[in-house]
Coordinates of C-alpha atoms in Angstrom, one line a residue:
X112 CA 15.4 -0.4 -26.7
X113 CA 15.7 3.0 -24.8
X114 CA 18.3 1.7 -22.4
X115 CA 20.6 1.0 -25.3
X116 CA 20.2 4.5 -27.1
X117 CA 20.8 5.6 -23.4
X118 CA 24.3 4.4 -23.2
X119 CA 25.1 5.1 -26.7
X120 CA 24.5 8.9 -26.0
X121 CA 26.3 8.3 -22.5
X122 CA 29.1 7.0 -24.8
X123 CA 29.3 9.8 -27.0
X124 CA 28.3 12.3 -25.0
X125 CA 32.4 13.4 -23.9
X126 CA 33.5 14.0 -27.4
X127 CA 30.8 15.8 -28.9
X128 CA 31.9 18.5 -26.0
X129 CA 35.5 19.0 -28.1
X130 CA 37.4 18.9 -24.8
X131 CA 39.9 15.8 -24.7
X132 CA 39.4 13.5 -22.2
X133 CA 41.2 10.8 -20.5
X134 CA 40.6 7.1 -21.8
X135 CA 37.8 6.0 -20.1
X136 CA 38.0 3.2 -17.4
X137 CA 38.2 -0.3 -18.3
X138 CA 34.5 -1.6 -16.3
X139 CA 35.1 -3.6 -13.4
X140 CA 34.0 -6.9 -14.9
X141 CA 32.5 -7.1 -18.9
X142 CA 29.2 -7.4 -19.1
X143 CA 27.9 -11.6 -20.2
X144 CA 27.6 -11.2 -24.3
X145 CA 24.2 -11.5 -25.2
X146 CA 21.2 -11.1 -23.1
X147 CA 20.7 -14.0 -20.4
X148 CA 18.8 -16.9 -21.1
X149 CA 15.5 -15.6 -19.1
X150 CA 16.0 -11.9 -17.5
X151 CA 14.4 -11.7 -14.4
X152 CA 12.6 -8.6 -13.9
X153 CA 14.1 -7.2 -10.8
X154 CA 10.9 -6.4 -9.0
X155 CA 10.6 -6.3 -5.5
X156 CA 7.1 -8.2 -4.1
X157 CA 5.4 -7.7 -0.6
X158 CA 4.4 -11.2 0.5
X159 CA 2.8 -12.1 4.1
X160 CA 1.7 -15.2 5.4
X161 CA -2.4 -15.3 5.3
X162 CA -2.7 -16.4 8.6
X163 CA -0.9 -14.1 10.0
X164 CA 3.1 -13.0 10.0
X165 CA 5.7 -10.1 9.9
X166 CA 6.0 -9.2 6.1
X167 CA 8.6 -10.3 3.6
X168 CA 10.1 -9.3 0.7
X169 CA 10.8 -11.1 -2.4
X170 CA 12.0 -10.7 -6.1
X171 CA 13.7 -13.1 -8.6
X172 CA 11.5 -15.4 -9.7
X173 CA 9.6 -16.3 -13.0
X174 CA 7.4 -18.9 -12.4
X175 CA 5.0 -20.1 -9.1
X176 CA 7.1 -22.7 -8.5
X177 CA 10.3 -20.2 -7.9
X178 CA 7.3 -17.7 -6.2
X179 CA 6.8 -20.2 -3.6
X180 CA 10.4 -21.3 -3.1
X181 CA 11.2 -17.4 -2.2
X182 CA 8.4 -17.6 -0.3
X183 CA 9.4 -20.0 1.8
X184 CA 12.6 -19.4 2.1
X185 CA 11.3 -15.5 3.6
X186 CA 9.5 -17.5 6.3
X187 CA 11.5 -20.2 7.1
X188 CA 9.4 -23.5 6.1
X189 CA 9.0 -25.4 3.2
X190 CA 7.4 -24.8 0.2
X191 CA 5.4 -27.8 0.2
X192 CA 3.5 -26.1 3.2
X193 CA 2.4 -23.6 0.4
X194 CA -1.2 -24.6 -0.9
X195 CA -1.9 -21.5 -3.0
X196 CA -1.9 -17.4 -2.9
X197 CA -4.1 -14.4 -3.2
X198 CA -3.4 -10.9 -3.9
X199 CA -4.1 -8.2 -1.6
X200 CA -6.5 -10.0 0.8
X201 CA -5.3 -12.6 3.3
X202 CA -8.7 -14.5 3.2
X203 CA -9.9 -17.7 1.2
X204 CA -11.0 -15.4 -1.3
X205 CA -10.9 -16.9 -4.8
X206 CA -11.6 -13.9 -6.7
X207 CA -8.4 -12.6 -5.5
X208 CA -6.6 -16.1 -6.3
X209 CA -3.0 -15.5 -7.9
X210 CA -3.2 -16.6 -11.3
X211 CA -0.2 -16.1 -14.0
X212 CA -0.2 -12.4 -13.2
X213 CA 0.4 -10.5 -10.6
X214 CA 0.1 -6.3 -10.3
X215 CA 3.2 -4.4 -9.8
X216 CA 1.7 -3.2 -6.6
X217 CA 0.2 -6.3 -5.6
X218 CA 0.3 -7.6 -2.1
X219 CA 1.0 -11.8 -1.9
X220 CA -0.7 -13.6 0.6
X221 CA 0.8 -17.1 1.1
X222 CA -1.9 -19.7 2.1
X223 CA -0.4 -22.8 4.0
X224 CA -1.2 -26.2 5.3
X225 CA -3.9 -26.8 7.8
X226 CA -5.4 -29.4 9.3
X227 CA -5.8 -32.7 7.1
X228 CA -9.3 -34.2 7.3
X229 CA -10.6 -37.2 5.9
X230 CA -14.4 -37.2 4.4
X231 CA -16.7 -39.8 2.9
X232 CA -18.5 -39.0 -0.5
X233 CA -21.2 -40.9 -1.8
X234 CA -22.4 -39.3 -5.3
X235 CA -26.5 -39.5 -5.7
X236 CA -26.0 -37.7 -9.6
X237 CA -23.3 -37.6 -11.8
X238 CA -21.5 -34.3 -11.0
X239 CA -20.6 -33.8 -7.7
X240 CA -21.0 -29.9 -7.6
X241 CA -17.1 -29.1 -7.6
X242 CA -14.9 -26.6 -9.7
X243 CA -11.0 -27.3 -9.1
X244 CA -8.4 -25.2 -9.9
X245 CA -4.2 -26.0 -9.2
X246 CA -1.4 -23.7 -7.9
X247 CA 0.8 -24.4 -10.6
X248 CA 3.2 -26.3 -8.3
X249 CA 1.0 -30.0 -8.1
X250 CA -1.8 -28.9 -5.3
X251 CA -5.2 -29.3 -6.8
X252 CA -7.8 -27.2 -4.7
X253 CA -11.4 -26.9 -4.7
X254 CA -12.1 -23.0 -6.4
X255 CA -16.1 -23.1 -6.3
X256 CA -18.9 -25.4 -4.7
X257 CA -22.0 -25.5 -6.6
X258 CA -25.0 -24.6 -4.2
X259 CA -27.3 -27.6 -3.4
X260 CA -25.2 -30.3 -4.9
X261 CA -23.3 -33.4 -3.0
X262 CA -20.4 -31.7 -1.9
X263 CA -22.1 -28.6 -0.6
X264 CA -24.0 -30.5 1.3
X265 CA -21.2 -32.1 3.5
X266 CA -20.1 -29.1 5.6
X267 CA -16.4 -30.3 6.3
X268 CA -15.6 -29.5 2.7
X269 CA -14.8 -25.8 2.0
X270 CA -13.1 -24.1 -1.0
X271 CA -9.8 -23.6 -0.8
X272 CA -9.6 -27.4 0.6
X273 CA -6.7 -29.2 -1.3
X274 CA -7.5 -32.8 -2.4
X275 CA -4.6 -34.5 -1.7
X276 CA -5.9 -38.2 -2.0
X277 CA -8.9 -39.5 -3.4
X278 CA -9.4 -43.2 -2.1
X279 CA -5.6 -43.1 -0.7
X280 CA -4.2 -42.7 -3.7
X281 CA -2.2 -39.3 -3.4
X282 CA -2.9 -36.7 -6.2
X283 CA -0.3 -34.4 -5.3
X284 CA 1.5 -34.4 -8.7
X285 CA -1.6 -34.2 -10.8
X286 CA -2.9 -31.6 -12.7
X287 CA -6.4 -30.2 -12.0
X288 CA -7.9 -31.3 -14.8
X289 CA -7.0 -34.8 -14.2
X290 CA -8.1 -34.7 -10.7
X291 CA -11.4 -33.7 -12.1
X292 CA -11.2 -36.0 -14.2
X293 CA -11.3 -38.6 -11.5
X294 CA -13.3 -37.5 -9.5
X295 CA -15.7 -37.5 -12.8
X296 CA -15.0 -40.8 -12.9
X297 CA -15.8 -42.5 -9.4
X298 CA -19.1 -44.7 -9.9
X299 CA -22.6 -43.2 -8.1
X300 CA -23.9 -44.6 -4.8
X301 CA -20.6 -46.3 -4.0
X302 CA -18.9 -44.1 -1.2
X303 CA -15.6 -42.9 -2.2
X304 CA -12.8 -41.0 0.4
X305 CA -11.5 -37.8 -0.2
X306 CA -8.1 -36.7 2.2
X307 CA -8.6 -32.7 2.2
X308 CA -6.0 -30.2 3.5
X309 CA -7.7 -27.1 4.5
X310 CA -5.8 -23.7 4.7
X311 CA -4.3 -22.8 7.8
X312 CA -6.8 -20.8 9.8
X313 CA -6.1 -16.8 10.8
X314 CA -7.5 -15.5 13.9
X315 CA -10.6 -13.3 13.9
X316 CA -9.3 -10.4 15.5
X317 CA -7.1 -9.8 12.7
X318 CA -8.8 -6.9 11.0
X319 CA -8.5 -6.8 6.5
X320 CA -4.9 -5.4 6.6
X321 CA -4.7 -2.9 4.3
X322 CA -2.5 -2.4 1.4
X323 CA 1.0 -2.0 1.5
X324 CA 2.1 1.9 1.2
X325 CA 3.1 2.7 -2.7
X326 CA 6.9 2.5 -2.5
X327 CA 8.7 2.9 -6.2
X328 CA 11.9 0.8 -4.7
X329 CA 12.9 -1.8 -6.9
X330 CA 10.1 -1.4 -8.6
X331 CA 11.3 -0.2 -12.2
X332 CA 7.8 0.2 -13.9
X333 CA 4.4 1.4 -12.6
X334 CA 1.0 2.2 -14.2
X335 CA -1.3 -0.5 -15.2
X336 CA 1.3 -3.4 -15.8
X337 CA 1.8 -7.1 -14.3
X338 CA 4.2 -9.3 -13.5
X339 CA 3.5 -12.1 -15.7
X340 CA 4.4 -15.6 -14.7
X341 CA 4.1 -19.1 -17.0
X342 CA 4.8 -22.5 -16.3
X343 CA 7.3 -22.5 -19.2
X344 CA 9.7 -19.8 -20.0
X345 CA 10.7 -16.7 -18.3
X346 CA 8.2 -14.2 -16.6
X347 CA 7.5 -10.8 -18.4
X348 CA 6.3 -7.4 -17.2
X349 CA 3.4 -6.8 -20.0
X350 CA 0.5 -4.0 -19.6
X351 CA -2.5 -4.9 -17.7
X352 CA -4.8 -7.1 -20.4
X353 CA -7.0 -4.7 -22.8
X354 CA -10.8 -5.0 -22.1
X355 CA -11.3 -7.4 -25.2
X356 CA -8.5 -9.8 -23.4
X357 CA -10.2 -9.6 -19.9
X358 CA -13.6 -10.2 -21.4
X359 CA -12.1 -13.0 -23.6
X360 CA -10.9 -14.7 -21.2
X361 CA -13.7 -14.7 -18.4
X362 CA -15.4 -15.8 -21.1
X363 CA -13.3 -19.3 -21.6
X364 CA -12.8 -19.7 -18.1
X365 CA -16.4 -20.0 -17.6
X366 CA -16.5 -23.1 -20.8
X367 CA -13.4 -24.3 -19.0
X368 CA -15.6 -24.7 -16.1
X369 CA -19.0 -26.0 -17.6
X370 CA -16.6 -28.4 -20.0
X371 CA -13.9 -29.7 -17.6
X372 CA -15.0 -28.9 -14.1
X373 CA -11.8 -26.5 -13.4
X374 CA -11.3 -22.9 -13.6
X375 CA -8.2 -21.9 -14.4
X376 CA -7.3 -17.8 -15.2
X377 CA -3.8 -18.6 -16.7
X378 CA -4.7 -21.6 -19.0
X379 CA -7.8 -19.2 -20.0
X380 CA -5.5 -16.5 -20.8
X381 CA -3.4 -18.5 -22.9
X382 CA -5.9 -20.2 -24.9
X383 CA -7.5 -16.5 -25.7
X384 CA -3.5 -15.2 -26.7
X385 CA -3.7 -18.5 -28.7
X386 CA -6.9 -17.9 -30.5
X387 CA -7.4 -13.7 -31.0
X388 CA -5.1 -13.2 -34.0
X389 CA -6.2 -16.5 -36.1
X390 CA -8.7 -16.5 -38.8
X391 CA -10.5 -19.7 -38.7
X392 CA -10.7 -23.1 -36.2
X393 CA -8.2 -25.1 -37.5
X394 CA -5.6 -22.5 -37.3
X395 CA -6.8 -21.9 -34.1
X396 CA -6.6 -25.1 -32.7
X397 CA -3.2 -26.2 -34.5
X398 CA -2.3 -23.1 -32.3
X399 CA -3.9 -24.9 -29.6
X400 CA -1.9 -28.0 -29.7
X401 CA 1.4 -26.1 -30.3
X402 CA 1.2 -24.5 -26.7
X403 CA -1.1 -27.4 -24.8
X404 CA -0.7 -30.2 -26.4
X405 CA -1.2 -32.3 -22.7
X406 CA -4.5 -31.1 -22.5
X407 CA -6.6 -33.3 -25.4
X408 CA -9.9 -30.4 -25.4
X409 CA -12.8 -31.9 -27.2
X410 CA -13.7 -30.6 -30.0
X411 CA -16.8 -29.3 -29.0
X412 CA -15.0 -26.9 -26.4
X413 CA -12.8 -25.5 -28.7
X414 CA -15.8 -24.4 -31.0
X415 CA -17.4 -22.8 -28.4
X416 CA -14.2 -21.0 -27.3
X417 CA -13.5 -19.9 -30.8
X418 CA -17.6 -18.6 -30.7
X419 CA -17.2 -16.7 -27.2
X420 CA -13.7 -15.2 -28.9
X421 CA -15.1 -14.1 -32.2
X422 CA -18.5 -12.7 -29.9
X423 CA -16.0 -11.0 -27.8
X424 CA -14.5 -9.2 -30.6
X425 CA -17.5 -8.6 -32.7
X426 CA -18.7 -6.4 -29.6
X427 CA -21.6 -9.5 -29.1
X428 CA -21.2 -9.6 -26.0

Protein backbone atom coordinates (compact mmCIF):
# COMPACT_ATOMS: atom_id res chain seq x y z
CA UNK A 1 0.00 0.00 0.00
CA UNK A 2 2.17 3.07 1.13
CA UNK A 3 5.12 2.09 -0.99
CA UNK A 4 3.02 2.39 -4.05
CA UNK A 5 1.49 5.97 -3.17
CA UNK A 6 5.22 6.57 -2.48
CA UNK A 7 6.40 6.31 -5.93
CA UNK A 8 3.37 7.65 -7.45
CA UNK A 9 4.17 11.11 -5.61
CA UNK A 10 7.95 10.35 -6.52
CA UNK A 11 6.53 10.14 -10.04
CA UNK A 12 4.71 13.29 -10.05
CA UNK A 13 6.50 15.11 -7.89
CA UNK A 14 8.93 16.97 -11.07
CA UNK A 15 5.97 18.37 -12.86
CA UNK A 16 3.87 19.67 -10.25
CA UNK A 17 7.11 22.03 -9.75
CA UNK A 18 6.31 23.77 -13.46
CA UNK A 19 9.98 23.56 -14.33
CA UNK A 20 10.53 21.27 -17.47
CA UNK A 21 12.59 18.50 -17.02
CA UNK A 22 14.53 16.12 -18.95
CA UNK A 23 12.87 12.61 -19.82
CA UNK A 24 13.58 10.66 -17.08
CA UNK A 25 15.99 7.58 -17.33
CA UNK A 26 14.84 4.38 -18.75
CA UNK A 27 15.57 1.99 -15.18
CA UNK A 28 18.30 -0.25 -15.47
CA UNK A 29 16.35 -3.46 -15.79
CA UNK A 30 12.06 -3.37 -15.54
CA UNK A 31 10.84 -4.48 -12.66
CA UNK A 32 9.11 -8.58 -12.93
CA UNK A 33 5.12 -7.71 -13.70
CA UNK A 34 3.26 -8.66 -10.85
CA UNK A 35 4.31 -9.37 -7.42
CA UNK A 36 6.47 -12.69 -7.02
CA UNK A 37 5.03 -15.75 -6.30
CA UNK A 38 6.06 -15.69 -2.39
CA UNK A 39 8.01 -12.22 -1.36
CA UNK A 40 10.54 -12.98 1.02
CA UNK A 41 10.70 -10.51 3.67
CA UNK A 42 14.17 -9.28 3.54
CA UNK A 43 15.03 -9.58 7.25
CA UNK A 44 18.23 -10.12 8.47
CA UNK A 45 18.39 -13.08 11.50
CA UNK A 46 21.19 -13.54 14.14
CA UNK A 47 21.63 -17.30 14.42
CA UNK A 48 24.56 -19.15 16.59
CA UNK A 49 25.18 -22.60 17.07
CA UNK A 50 23.85 -23.65 20.80
CA UNK A 51 26.81 -25.31 21.63
CA UNK A 52 28.90 -22.87 20.97
CA UNK A 53 30.16 -20.79 17.65
CA UNK A 54 31.06 -17.44 15.99
CA UNK A 55 27.60 -15.91 14.99
CA UNK A 56 26.00 -15.88 11.59
CA UNK A 57 23.76 -14.07 9.70
CA UNK A 58 20.90 -15.19 7.75
CA UNK A 59 17.73 -13.93 5.79
CA UNK A 60 15.67 -15.38 2.80
CA UNK A 61 13.84 -17.95 3.97
CA UNK A 62 10.03 -18.75 4.55
CA UNK A 63 9.75 -21.92 6.02
CA UNK A 64 11.99 -24.18 8.78
CA UNK A 65 13.00 -26.17 6.20
CA UNK A 66 14.74 -23.12 4.18
CA UNK A 67 15.63 -21.76 8.06
CA UNK A 68 17.79 -24.69 8.49
CA UNK A 69 19.29 -24.89 5.08
CA UNK A 70 20.69 -21.15 5.65
CA UNK A 71 21.64 -22.29 8.68
CA UNK A 72 23.77 -24.72 7.64
CA UNK A 73 25.05 -23.39 4.94
CA UNK A 74 26.34 -20.23 7.65
CA UNK A 75 28.22 -23.00 9.49
CA UNK A 76 29.34 -25.19 7.10
CA UNK A 77 27.51 -28.70 7.79
CA UNK A 78 24.56 -30.18 6.86
CA UNK A 79 21.24 -29.48 7.69
CA UNK A 80 20.36 -32.86 8.70
CA UNK A 81 22.78 -32.19 11.71
CA UNK A 82 19.95 -29.61 12.76
CA UNK A 83 17.62 -31.23 15.41
CA UNK A 84 15.69 -28.10 16.34
CA UNK A 85 16.04 -24.20 17.53
CA UNK A 86 15.34 -21.89 20.29
CA UNK A 87 15.16 -18.19 20.44
CA UNK A 88 17.34 -16.19 22.53
CA UNK A 89 18.82 -18.84 24.83
CA UNK A 90 21.30 -21.48 23.70
CA UNK A 91 19.98 -24.08 26.27
CA UNK A 92 17.47 -27.12 25.95
CA UNK A 93 15.01 -24.85 26.86
CA UNK A 94 11.61 -25.66 25.52
CA UNK A 95 9.77 -22.67 26.39
CA UNK A 96 12.01 -20.89 24.19
CA UNK A 97 11.55 -23.60 21.29
CA UNK A 98 11.12 -21.96 17.77
CA UNK A 99 7.80 -22.46 16.69
CA UNK A 100 6.10 -20.82 13.30
CA UNK A 101 7.16 -17.41 14.65
CA UNK A 102 9.95 -15.84 15.24
CA UNK A 103 10.48 -11.92 16.82
CA UNK A 104 12.03 -9.50 14.65
CA UNK A 105 14.75 -9.19 17.26
CA UNK A 106 14.99 -12.70 18.01
CA UNK A 107 18.26 -14.43 18.54
CA UNK A 108 18.30 -18.28 16.70
CA UNK A 109 20.03 -20.80 18.41
CA UNK A 110 20.67 -23.94 16.23
CA UNK A 111 20.65 -27.23 18.23
CA UNK A 112 22.67 -30.18 16.50
CA UNK A 113 23.33 -33.76 16.64
CA UNK A 114 24.92 -35.42 19.63
CA UNK A 115 25.62 -38.46 20.67
CA UNK A 116 23.19 -41.45 19.54
CA UNK A 117 22.13 -43.73 22.39
CA UNK A 118 20.23 -46.73 22.36
CA UNK A 119 17.69 -47.39 25.50
CA UNK A 120 15.34 -50.18 26.45
CA UNK A 121 11.64 -49.39 27.40
CA UNK A 122 9.42 -51.61 29.01
CA UNK A 123 5.88 -49.81 29.59
CA UNK A 124 4.19 -51.02 33.23
CA UNK A 125 0.86 -48.54 32.22
CA UNK A 126 -0.41 -47.44 29.18
CA UNK A 127 1.07 -43.91 28.63
CA UNK A 128 4.56 -43.74 28.87
CA UNK A 129 4.88 -40.15 30.31
CA UNK A 130 6.08 -38.44 26.98
CA UNK A 131 5.00 -35.20 25.05
CA UNK A 132 6.64 -34.92 21.45
CA UNK A 133 6.87 -32.21 19.46
CA UNK A 134 8.65 -32.02 15.54
CA UNK A 135 10.92 -29.33 14.00
CA UNK A 136 9.04 -29.01 10.98
CA UNK A 137 11.73 -30.60 8.84
CA UNK A 138 10.95 -34.75 9.94
CA UNK A 139 12.94 -34.83 13.57
CA UNK A 140 10.38 -35.82 16.17
CA UNK A 141 11.78 -34.77 19.71
CA UNK A 142 10.75 -35.36 23.18
CA UNK A 143 9.19 -31.52 24.39
CA UNK A 144 8.12 -32.67 28.05
CA UNK A 145 8.57 -35.76 30.44
CA UNK A 146 5.85 -36.40 32.80
CA UNK A 147 7.33 -36.60 36.45
CA UNK A 148 7.06 -40.21 37.92
CA UNK A 149 6.08 -41.98 34.77
CA UNK A 150 8.24 -44.81 32.68
CA UNK A 151 10.29 -42.61 30.87
CA UNK A 152 11.29 -40.27 33.58
CA UNK A 153 12.35 -42.90 35.33
CA UNK A 154 15.16 -44.03 32.94
CA UNK A 155 17.74 -41.27 33.32
CA UNK A 156 19.42 -41.60 29.74
CA UNK A 157 16.30 -40.03 28.26
CA UNK A 158 16.22 -36.19 28.35
CA UNK A 159 13.98 -33.66 26.48
CA UNK A 160 15.22 -32.41 23.61
CA UNK A 161 16.26 -36.21 22.76
CA UNK A 162 15.17 -36.93 19.04
CA UNK A 163 13.68 -40.38 18.49
CA UNK A 164 15.05 -41.46 15.51
CA UNK A 165 14.07 -45.25 15.59
CA UNK A 166 11.74 -47.04 17.65
CA UNK A 167 12.52 -50.94 17.43
CA UNK A 168 14.97 -50.06 14.32
CA UNK A 169 12.61 -48.88 12.30
CA UNK A 170 13.77 -45.19 11.46
CA UNK A 171 11.05 -42.43 12.14
CA UNK A 172 12.90 -39.70 10.66
CA UNK A 173 10.25 -38.71 8.11
CA UNK A 174 7.37 -38.97 10.38
CA UNK A 175 5.29 -36.55 11.82
CA UNK A 176 5.06 -36.11 15.62
CA UNK A 177 1.84 -37.15 15.92
CA UNK A 178 2.43 -40.40 14.33
CA UNK A 179 5.37 -41.06 16.30
CA UNK A 180 3.12 -40.73 19.19
CA UNK A 181 1.05 -42.55 17.80
CA UNK A 182 3.35 -45.43 17.97
CA UNK A 183 4.79 -45.23 20.66
CA UNK A 184 0.85 -45.30 21.91
CA UNK A 185 0.79 -48.30 20.36
CA UNK A 186 3.73 -50.65 21.51
CA UNK A 187 2.08 -53.43 23.79
CA UNK A 188 2.85 -53.20 28.00
CA UNK A 189 5.42 -55.37 29.63
CA UNK A 190 7.12 -56.35 26.32
CA UNK A 191 10.40 -54.20 26.16
CA UNK A 192 10.58 -52.15 23.18
CA UNK A 193 14.05 -50.01 21.84
CA UNK A 194 14.14 -46.59 21.38
CA UNK A 195 17.46 -45.04 19.21
CA UNK A 196 17.68 -41.33 20.80
CA UNK A 197 19.92 -38.50 19.44
CA UNK A 198 20.60 -36.12 22.10
CA UNK A 199 21.58 -32.44 21.34
CA UNK A 200 25.07 -31.63 21.10
CA UNK A 201 26.43 -30.68 24.52
CA UNK A 202 27.89 -26.84 25.23
CA UNK A 203 30.44 -26.43 27.78
CA UNK A 204 29.72 -25.09 31.23
CA UNK A 205 31.88 -22.22 31.29
CA UNK A 206 29.95 -20.69 28.70
CA UNK A 207 28.03 -18.11 30.57
CA UNK A 208 23.83 -17.19 29.18
CA UNK A 209 25.08 -14.98 26.28
CA UNK A 210 23.19 -12.20 26.09
CA UNK A 211 21.13 -10.72 23.43
CA UNK A 212 22.36 -9.54 20.39
CA UNK A 213 22.68 -5.42 20.43
CA UNK A 214 19.36 -3.83 18.62
CA UNK A 215 20.72 -3.10 15.12
CA UNK A 216 17.76 -1.65 12.59
CA UNK A 217 19.99 -3.15 9.44
CA UNK A 218 17.99 -5.02 7.21
CA UNK A 219 15.49 -5.08 9.48
CA UNK A 220 12.57 -3.02 7.71
CA UNK A 221 9.95 -3.24 10.61
CA UNK A 222 10.23 -3.21 14.36
CA UNK A 223 7.77 -3.05 17.33
CA UNK A 224 5.88 -5.99 18.41
CA UNK A 225 5.89 -8.03 15.07
CA UNK A 226 7.12 -11.68 13.95
CA UNK A 227 8.43 -13.31 11.33
CA UNK A 228 5.93 -15.84 10.64
CA UNK A 229 6.93 -19.12 9.09
CA UNK A 230 4.33 -22.15 7.78
CA UNK A 231 4.95 -25.34 6.29
CA UNK A 232 2.93 -24.27 3.22
CA UNK A 233 3.06 -20.98 1.61
CA UNK A 234 5.34 -18.04 1.97
CA UNK A 235 6.37 -16.53 5.46
CA UNK A 236 4.68 -13.20 6.55
CA UNK A 237 5.74 -10.38 8.96
CA UNK A 238 2.28 -10.07 11.00
CA UNK A 239 1.99 -8.20 14.58
CA UNK A 240 2.83 -10.05 17.64
CA UNK A 241 -0.58 -12.32 18.39
CA UNK A 242 -3.36 -10.19 20.46
CA UNK A 243 -3.94 -11.52 24.10
CA UNK A 244 -7.19 -13.43 22.99
CA UNK A 245 -4.81 -15.39 20.18
CA UNK A 246 -1.96 -16.11 22.85
CA UNK A 247 -4.51 -17.30 25.39
CA UNK A 248 -6.35 -19.29 22.62
CA UNK A 249 -3.86 -20.96 21.66
CA UNK A 250 -2.03 -22.09 25.01
CA UNK A 251 -5.21 -23.17 25.55
CA UNK A 252 -5.33 -25.89 22.42
CA UNK A 253 -1.88 -26.68 22.80
CA UNK A 254 -2.53 -28.00 26.15
CA UNK A 255 -5.81 -30.43 24.55
CA UNK A 256 -3.21 -31.16 21.86
CA UNK A 257 -1.23 -32.50 24.56
CA UNK A 258 -3.77 -34.39 26.92
CA UNK A 259 -5.50 -35.72 23.38
CA UNK A 260 -2.46 -36.68 21.16
CA UNK A 261 0.55 -36.68 23.37
CA UNK A 262 2.36 -33.74 21.31
CA UNK A 263 2.59 -30.08 21.75
CA UNK A 264 2.92 -28.26 18.96
CA UNK A 265 2.69 -24.01 19.08
CA UNK A 266 2.32 -23.71 15.19
CA UNK A 267 -0.39 -26.44 14.57
CA UNK A 268 -2.15 -24.71 17.82
CA UNK A 269 -1.91 -21.46 16.26
CA UNK A 270 -3.48 -22.53 13.26
CA UNK A 271 -6.30 -24.37 14.48
CA UNK A 272 -7.21 -21.20 16.84
CA UNK A 273 -6.92 -18.80 13.25
CA UNK A 274 -9.07 -21.67 11.91
CA UNK A 275 -11.75 -21.60 14.53
CA UNK A 276 -12.05 -17.67 16.08
CA UNK A 277 -14.12 -16.16 13.33
CA UNK A 278 -16.68 -19.21 12.87
CA UNK A 279 -20.06 -19.41 14.38
CA UNK A 280 -20.73 -22.94 15.17
CA UNK A 281 -18.66 -26.55 15.07
CA UNK A 282 -19.35 -27.74 11.88
CA UNK A 283 -18.14 -24.56 10.25
CA UNK A 284 -15.39 -24.85 12.37
CA UNK A 285 -14.30 -28.08 11.62
CA UNK A 286 -15.06 -28.01 7.70
CA UNK A 287 -12.47 -25.10 8.38
CA UNK A 288 -10.46 -27.66 10.05
CA UNK A 289 -10.28 -30.16 7.35
CA UNK A 290 -9.68 -27.43 4.73
CA UNK A 291 -6.20 -26.46 6.24
CA UNK A 292 -5.28 -30.16 8.06
CA UNK A 293 -6.93 -32.50 6.50
CA UNK A 294 -3.68 -35.21 7.33
CA UNK A 295 -4.48 -34.89 10.81
CA UNK A 296 -7.94 -37.02 11.31
CA UNK A 297 -8.76 -35.11 15.23
CA UNK A 298 -11.47 -36.91 16.94
CA UNK A 299 -14.34 -35.50 17.37
CA UNK A 300 -14.22 -35.14 20.92
CA UNK A 301 -11.02 -32.86 20.62
CA UNK A 302 -12.36 -30.61 18.35
CA UNK A 303 -15.41 -29.91 20.82
CA UNK A 304 -13.25 -29.19 23.42
CA UNK A 305 -11.16 -26.86 21.26
CA UNK A 306 -14.20 -25.11 20.01
CA UNK A 307 -15.19 -24.83 24.15
CA UNK A 308 -11.62 -23.49 25.28
CA UNK A 309 -12.00 -20.91 22.04
CA UNK A 310 -15.47 -19.77 22.75
CA UNK A 311 -14.27 -19.60 26.89
CA UNK A 312 -11.34 -17.67 25.61
CA UNK A 313 -13.37 -15.16 23.96
CA UNK A 314 -16.26 -14.95 26.32
CA UNK A 315 -13.48 -13.64 28.96
CA UNK A 316 -14.13 -17.38 30.86
CA UNK A 317 -11.13 -17.86 31.30
Amino acid sequence: GGSAKQEERQCFCPSQSGAPTAPPLPPPSPPPPGPPEYPRPRLIFHTQLAHGSPTGRIHGFTNVKELYAKIAEVFNISPSEILFCTLNSHKVDMQKLLGGQIGLEDFIFAHVRGETKEVEVTKTEDALGLTITDNGAGYAFIKRIKEGSTIDRLKTVCVGDHIEAINDQSIVGCRHYEVAKMLKEQPRGIPFTLRLVGPKKAFDMIGMRTRVPKSNEGKMVNGRETLRLRSKGAATVQEVQNEFEEQATKKVDDLLESYMGIRDLELATTIVEAGKDKKNPDDFAEALDSVLGDFAFPDVFLFDVWGAIGDVKNGRI
